[in-house]
Coordinates of N, CA and C in Angstrom, one line a residue:
X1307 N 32.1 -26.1 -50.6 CA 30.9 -25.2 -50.6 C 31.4 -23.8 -50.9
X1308 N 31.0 -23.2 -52.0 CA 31.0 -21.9 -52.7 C 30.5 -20.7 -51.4
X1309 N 31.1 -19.8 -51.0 CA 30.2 -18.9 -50.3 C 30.1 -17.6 -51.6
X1310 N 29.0 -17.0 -51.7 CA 28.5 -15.9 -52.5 C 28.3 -15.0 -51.7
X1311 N 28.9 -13.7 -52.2 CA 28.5 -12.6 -51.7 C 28.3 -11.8 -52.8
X1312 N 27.0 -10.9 -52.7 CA 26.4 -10.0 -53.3 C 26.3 -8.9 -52.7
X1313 N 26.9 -7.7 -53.5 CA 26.8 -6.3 -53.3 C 25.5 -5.6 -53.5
X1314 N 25.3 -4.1 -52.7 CA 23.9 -3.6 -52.5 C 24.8 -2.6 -52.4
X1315 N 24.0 -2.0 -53.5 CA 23.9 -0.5 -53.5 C 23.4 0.4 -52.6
X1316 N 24.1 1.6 -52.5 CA 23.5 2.1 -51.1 C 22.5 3.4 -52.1
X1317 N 21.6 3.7 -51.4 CA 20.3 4.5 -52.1 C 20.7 5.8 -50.9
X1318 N 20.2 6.8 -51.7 CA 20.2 8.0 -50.9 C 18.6 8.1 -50.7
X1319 N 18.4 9.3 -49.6 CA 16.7 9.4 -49.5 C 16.3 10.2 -50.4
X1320 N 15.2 10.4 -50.7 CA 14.0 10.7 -51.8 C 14.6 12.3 -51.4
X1321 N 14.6 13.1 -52.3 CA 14.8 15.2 -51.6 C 13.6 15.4 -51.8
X1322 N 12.6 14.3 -51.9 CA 11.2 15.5 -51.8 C 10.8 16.1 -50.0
X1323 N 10.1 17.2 -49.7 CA 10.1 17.5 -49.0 C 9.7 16.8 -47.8
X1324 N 8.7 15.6 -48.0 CA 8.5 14.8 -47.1 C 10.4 14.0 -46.9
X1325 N 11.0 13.4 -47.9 CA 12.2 13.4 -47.8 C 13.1 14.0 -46.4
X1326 N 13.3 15.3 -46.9 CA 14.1 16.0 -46.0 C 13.1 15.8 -44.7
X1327 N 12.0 15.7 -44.3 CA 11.7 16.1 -42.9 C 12.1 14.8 -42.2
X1328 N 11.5 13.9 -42.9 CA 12.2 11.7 -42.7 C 13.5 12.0 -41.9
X1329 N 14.4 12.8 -43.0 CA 15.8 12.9 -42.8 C 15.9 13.5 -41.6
X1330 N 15.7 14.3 -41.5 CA 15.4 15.5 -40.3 C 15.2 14.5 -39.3
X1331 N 14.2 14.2 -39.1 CA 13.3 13.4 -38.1 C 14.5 12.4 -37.4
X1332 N 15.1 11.5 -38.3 CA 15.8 10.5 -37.9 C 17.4 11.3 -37.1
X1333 N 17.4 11.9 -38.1 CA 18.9 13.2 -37.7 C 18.6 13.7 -35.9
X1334 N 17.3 13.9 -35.7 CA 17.3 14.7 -34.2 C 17.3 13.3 -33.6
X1335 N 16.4 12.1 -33.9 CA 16.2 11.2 -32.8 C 17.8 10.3 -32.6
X1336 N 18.3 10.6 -33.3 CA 20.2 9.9 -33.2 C 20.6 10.7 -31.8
X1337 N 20.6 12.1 -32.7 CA 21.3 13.0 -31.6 C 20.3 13.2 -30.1
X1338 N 18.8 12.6 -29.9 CA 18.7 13.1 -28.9 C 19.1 11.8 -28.2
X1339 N 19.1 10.3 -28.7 CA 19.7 9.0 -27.9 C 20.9 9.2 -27.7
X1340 N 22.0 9.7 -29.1 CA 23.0 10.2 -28.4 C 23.5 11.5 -26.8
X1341 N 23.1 12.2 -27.0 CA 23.0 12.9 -26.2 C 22.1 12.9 -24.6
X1342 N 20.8 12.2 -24.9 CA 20.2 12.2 -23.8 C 20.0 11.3 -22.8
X1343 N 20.1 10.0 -24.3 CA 20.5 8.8 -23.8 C 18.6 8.1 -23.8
X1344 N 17.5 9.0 -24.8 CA 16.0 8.5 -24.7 C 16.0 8.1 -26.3
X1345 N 15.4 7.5 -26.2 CA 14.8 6.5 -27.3 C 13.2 6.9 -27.5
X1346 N 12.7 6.2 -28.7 CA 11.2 6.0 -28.5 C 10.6 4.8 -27.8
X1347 N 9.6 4.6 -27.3 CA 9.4 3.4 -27.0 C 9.5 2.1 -27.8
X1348 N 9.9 1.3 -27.8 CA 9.6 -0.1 -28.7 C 11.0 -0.1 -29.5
X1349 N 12.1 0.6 -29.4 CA 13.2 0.8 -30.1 C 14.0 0.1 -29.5
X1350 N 14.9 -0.2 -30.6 CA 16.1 -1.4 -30.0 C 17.2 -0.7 -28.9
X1351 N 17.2 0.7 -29.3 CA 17.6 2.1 -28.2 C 17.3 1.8 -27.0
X1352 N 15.6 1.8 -27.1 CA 14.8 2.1 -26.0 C 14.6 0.9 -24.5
X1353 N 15.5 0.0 -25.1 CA 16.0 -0.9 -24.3 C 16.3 -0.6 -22.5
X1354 N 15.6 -1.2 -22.1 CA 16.0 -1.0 -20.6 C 16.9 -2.0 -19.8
X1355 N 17.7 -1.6 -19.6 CA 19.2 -2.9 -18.8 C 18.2 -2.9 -16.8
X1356 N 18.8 -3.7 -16.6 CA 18.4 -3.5 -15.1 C 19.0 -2.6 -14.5
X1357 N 20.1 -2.4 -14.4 CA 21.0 -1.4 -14.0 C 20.3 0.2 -14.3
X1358 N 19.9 0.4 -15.7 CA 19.3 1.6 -15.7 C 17.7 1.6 -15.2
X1359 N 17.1 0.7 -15.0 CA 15.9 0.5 -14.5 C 15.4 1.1 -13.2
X1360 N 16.2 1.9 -12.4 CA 15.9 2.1 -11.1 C 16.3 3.7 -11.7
X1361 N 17.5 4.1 -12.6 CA 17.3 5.6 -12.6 C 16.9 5.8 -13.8
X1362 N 16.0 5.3 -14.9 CA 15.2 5.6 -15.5 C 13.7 5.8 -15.2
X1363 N 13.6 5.1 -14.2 CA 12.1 4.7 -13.7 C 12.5 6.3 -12.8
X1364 N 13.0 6.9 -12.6 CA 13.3 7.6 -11.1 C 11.6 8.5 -10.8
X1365 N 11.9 9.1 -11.8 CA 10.2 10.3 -11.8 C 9.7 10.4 -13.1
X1366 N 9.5 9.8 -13.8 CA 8.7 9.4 -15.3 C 7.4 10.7 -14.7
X1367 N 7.4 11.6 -15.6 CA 5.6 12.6 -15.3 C 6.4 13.7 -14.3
X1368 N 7.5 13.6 -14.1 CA 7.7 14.6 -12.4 C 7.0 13.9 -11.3
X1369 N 7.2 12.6 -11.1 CA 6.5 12.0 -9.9 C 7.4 12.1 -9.0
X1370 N 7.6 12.4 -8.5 CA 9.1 12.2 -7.5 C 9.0 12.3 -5.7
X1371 N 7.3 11.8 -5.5 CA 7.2 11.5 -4.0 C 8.0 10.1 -3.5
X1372 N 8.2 8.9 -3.9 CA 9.2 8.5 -3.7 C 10.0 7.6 -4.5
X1373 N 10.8 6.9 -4.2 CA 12.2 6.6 -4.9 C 11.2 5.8 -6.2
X1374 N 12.6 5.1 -7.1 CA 11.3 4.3 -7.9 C 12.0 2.9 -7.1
X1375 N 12.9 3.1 -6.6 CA 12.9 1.1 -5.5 C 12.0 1.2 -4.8
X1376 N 11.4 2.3 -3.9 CA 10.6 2.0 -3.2 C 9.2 1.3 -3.7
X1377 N 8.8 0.2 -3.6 CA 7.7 -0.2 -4.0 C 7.3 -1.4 -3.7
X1378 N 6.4 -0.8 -2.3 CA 5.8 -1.7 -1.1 C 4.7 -2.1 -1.3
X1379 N 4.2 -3.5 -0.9 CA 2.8 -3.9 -1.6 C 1.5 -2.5 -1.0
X1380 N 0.9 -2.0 -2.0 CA -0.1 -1.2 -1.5 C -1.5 -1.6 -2.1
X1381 N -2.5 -1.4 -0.8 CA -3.4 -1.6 -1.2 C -4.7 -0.8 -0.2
X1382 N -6.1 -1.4 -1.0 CA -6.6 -0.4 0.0 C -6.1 0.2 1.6
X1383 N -6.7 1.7 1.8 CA -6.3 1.9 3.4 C -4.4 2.0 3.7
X1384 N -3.8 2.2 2.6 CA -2.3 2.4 2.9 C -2.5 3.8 3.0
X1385 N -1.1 4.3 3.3 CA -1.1 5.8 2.9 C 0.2 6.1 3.3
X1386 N 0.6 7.5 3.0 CA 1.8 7.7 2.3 C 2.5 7.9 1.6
X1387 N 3.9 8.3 1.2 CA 4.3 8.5 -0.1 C 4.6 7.5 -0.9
X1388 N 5.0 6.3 -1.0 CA 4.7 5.2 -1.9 C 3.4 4.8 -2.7
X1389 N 2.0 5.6 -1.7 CA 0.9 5.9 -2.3 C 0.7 7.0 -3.2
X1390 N 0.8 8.1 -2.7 CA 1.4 9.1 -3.5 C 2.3 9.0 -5.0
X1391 N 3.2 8.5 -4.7 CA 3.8 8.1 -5.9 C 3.1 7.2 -7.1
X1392 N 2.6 6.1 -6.0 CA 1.3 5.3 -7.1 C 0.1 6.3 -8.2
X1393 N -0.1 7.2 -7.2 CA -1.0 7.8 -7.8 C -1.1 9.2 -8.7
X1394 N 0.3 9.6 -8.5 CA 0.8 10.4 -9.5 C 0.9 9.6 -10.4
X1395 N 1.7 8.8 -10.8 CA 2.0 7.8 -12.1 C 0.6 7.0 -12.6
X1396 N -0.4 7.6 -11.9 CA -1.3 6.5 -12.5 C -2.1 7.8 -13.1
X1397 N -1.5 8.7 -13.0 CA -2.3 10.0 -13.5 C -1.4 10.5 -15.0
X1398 N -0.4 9.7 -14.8 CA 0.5 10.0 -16.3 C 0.3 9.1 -17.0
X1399 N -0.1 8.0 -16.4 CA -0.3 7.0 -17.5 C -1.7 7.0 -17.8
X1400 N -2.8 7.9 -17.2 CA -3.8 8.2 -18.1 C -4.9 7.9 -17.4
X1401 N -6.3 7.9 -18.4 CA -7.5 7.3 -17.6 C -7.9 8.7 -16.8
X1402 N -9.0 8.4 -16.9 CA -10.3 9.7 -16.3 C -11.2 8.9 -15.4
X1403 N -11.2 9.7 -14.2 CA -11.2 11.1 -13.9 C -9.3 10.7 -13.1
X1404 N -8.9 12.1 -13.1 CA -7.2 11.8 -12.3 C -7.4 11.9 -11.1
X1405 N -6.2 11.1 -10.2 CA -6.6 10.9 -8.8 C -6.0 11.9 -7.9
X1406 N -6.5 12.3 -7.2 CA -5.9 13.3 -6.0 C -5.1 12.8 -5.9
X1407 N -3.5 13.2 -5.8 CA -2.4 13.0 -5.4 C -2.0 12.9 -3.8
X1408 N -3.2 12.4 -2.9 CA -3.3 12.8 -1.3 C -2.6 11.8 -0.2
X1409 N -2.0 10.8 -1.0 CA -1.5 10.1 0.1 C -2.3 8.5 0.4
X1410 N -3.8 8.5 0.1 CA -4.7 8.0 0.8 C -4.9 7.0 -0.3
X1411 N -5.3 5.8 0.0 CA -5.2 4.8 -1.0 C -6.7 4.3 -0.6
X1412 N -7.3 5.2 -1.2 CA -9.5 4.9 -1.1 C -10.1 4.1 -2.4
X1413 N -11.0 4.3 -2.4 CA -12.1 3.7 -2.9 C -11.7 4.1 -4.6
X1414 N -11.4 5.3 -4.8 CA -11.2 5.8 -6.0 C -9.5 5.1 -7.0
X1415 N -8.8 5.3 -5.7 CA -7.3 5.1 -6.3 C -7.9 3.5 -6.7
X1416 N -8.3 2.8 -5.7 CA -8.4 1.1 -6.1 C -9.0 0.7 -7.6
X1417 N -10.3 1.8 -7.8 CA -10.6 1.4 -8.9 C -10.0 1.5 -10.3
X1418 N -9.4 2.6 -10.3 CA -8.1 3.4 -11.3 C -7.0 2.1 -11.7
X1419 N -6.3 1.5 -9.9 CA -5.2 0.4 -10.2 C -6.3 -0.8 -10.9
X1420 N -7.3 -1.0 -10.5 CA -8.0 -2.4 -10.9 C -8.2 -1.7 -12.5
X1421 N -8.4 -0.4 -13.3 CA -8.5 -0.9 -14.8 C -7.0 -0.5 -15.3
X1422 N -6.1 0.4 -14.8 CA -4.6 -0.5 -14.9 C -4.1 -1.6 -15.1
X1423 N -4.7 -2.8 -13.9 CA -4.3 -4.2 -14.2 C -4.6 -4.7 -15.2
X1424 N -5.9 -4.4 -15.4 CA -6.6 -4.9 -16.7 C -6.4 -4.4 -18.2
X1425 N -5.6 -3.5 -18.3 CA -4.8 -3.1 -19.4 C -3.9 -4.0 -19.3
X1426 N -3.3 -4.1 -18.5 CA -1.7 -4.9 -18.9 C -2.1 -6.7 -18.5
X1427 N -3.1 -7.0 -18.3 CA -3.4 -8.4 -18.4 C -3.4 -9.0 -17.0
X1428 N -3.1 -8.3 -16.2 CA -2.8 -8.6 -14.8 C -4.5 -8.8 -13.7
X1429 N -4.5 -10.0 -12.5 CA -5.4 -10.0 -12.1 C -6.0 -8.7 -11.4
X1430 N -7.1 -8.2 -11.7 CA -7.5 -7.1 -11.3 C -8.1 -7.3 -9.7
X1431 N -7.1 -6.8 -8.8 CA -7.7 -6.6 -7.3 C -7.2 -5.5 -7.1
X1432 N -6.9 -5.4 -7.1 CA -6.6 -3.3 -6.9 C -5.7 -4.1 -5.7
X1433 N -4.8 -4.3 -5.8 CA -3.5 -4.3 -5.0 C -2.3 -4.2 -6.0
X1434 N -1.6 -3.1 -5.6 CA -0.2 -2.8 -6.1 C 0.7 -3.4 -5.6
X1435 N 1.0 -4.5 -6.4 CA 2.3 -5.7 -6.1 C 3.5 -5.4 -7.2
X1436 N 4.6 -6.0 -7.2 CA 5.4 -6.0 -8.3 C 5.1 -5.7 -9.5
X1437 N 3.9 -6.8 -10.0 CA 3.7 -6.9 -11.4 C 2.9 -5.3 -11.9
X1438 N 2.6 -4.4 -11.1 CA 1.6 -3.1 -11.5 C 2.7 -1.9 -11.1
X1439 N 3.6 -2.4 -10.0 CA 3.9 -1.2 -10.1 C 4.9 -1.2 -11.6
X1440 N 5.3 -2.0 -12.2 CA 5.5 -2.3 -13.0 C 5.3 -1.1 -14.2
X1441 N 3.8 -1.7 -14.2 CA 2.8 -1.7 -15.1 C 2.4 -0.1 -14.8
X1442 N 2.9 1.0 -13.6 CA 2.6 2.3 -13.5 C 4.0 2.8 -14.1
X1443 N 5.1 2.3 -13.6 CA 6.3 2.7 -14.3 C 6.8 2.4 -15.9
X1444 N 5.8 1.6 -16.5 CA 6.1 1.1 -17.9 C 5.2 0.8 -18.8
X1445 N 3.8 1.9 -18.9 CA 2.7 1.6 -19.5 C 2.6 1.0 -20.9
X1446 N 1.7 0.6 -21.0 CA 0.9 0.1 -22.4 C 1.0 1.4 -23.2
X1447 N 1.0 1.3 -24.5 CA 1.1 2.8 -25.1 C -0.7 3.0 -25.2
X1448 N -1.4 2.3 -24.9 CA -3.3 2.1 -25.1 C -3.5 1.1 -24.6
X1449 N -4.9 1.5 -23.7 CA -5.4 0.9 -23.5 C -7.1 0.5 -24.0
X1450 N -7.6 -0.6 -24.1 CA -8.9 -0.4 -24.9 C -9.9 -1.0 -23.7
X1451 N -9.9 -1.3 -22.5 CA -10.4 -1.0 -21.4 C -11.3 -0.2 -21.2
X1452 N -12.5 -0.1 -21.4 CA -13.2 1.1 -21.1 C -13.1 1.2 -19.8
X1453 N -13.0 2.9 -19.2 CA -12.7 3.1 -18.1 C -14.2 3.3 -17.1
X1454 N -14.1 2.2 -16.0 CA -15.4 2.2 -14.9 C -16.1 3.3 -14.7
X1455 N -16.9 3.2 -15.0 CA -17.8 4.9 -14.8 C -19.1 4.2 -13.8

């Protein structure tokens, strides 16, 4: 059996101005994974190891009421800073009206996690188990959920 190998030309990029910005573009996002060690989302960069998973998750938004291990089942009537933390991150990941950051896990925070769940496919009870806090720490980039009014 013959193996073939065929050569490819290497192409340079286009110098039109949209050109150079491409170039550009790609030029900063090297150096900022090199350097910062962030990716875009959906990038083969952007890869999460388990190992980095606890201090990448640390404060995504400046959330930083508590750890990102910490993450105790919450649900209505908790309160806290593991609630706190719930509801900062559910304020960076979006959705109107944003929730008082108070500690108190009411009537409002529950309904916010129940159309969270429901973005990410998850059963909607407004209890924060594994699979949401998840889903606060590693959003959907959209959601088409219209939000409970």
């Amino acid at each position: 059996m013959a193996l073939t190998v065929t050569a490819f030309r290497r192409t340079t990029p286009s110098r039109t101005p949209l050109g150079h910005r491409m170039a550009a573009f790609a030029g900063a996002a090297a150096l900022a994974v090199a350097t910062l060690g962030v990716a875009a989302p959906g990038s083969a960069s952007a890869a999460i190891t388990p190992s980095q998973e606890t201090a990448s998750a640390a404060a995504p938004g400046g959330c930083a009421y508590a750890s990102s291990s910490n993450r105790p089942t919450l649900k209505r009537g908790s309160t806290g800073a593991a609630v706190k933390q719930a509801q900062c991150l559910s304020n960076v990941w979006g959705g109107v009206p944003k929730l008082a950051v108070d500690g108190q896990f009411g009537a409002k925070t529950q309904t916010k996690i129940k159309w969270i769940q429901g973005c990410h496919g998850l059963v909607k009870d407004g209890v924060i188990g594994p699979k949401t806090w998840n889903a606060l720490y590693y959003p959907v980039p959209d959601c088409y959920d219209p939000y409970p009014g």
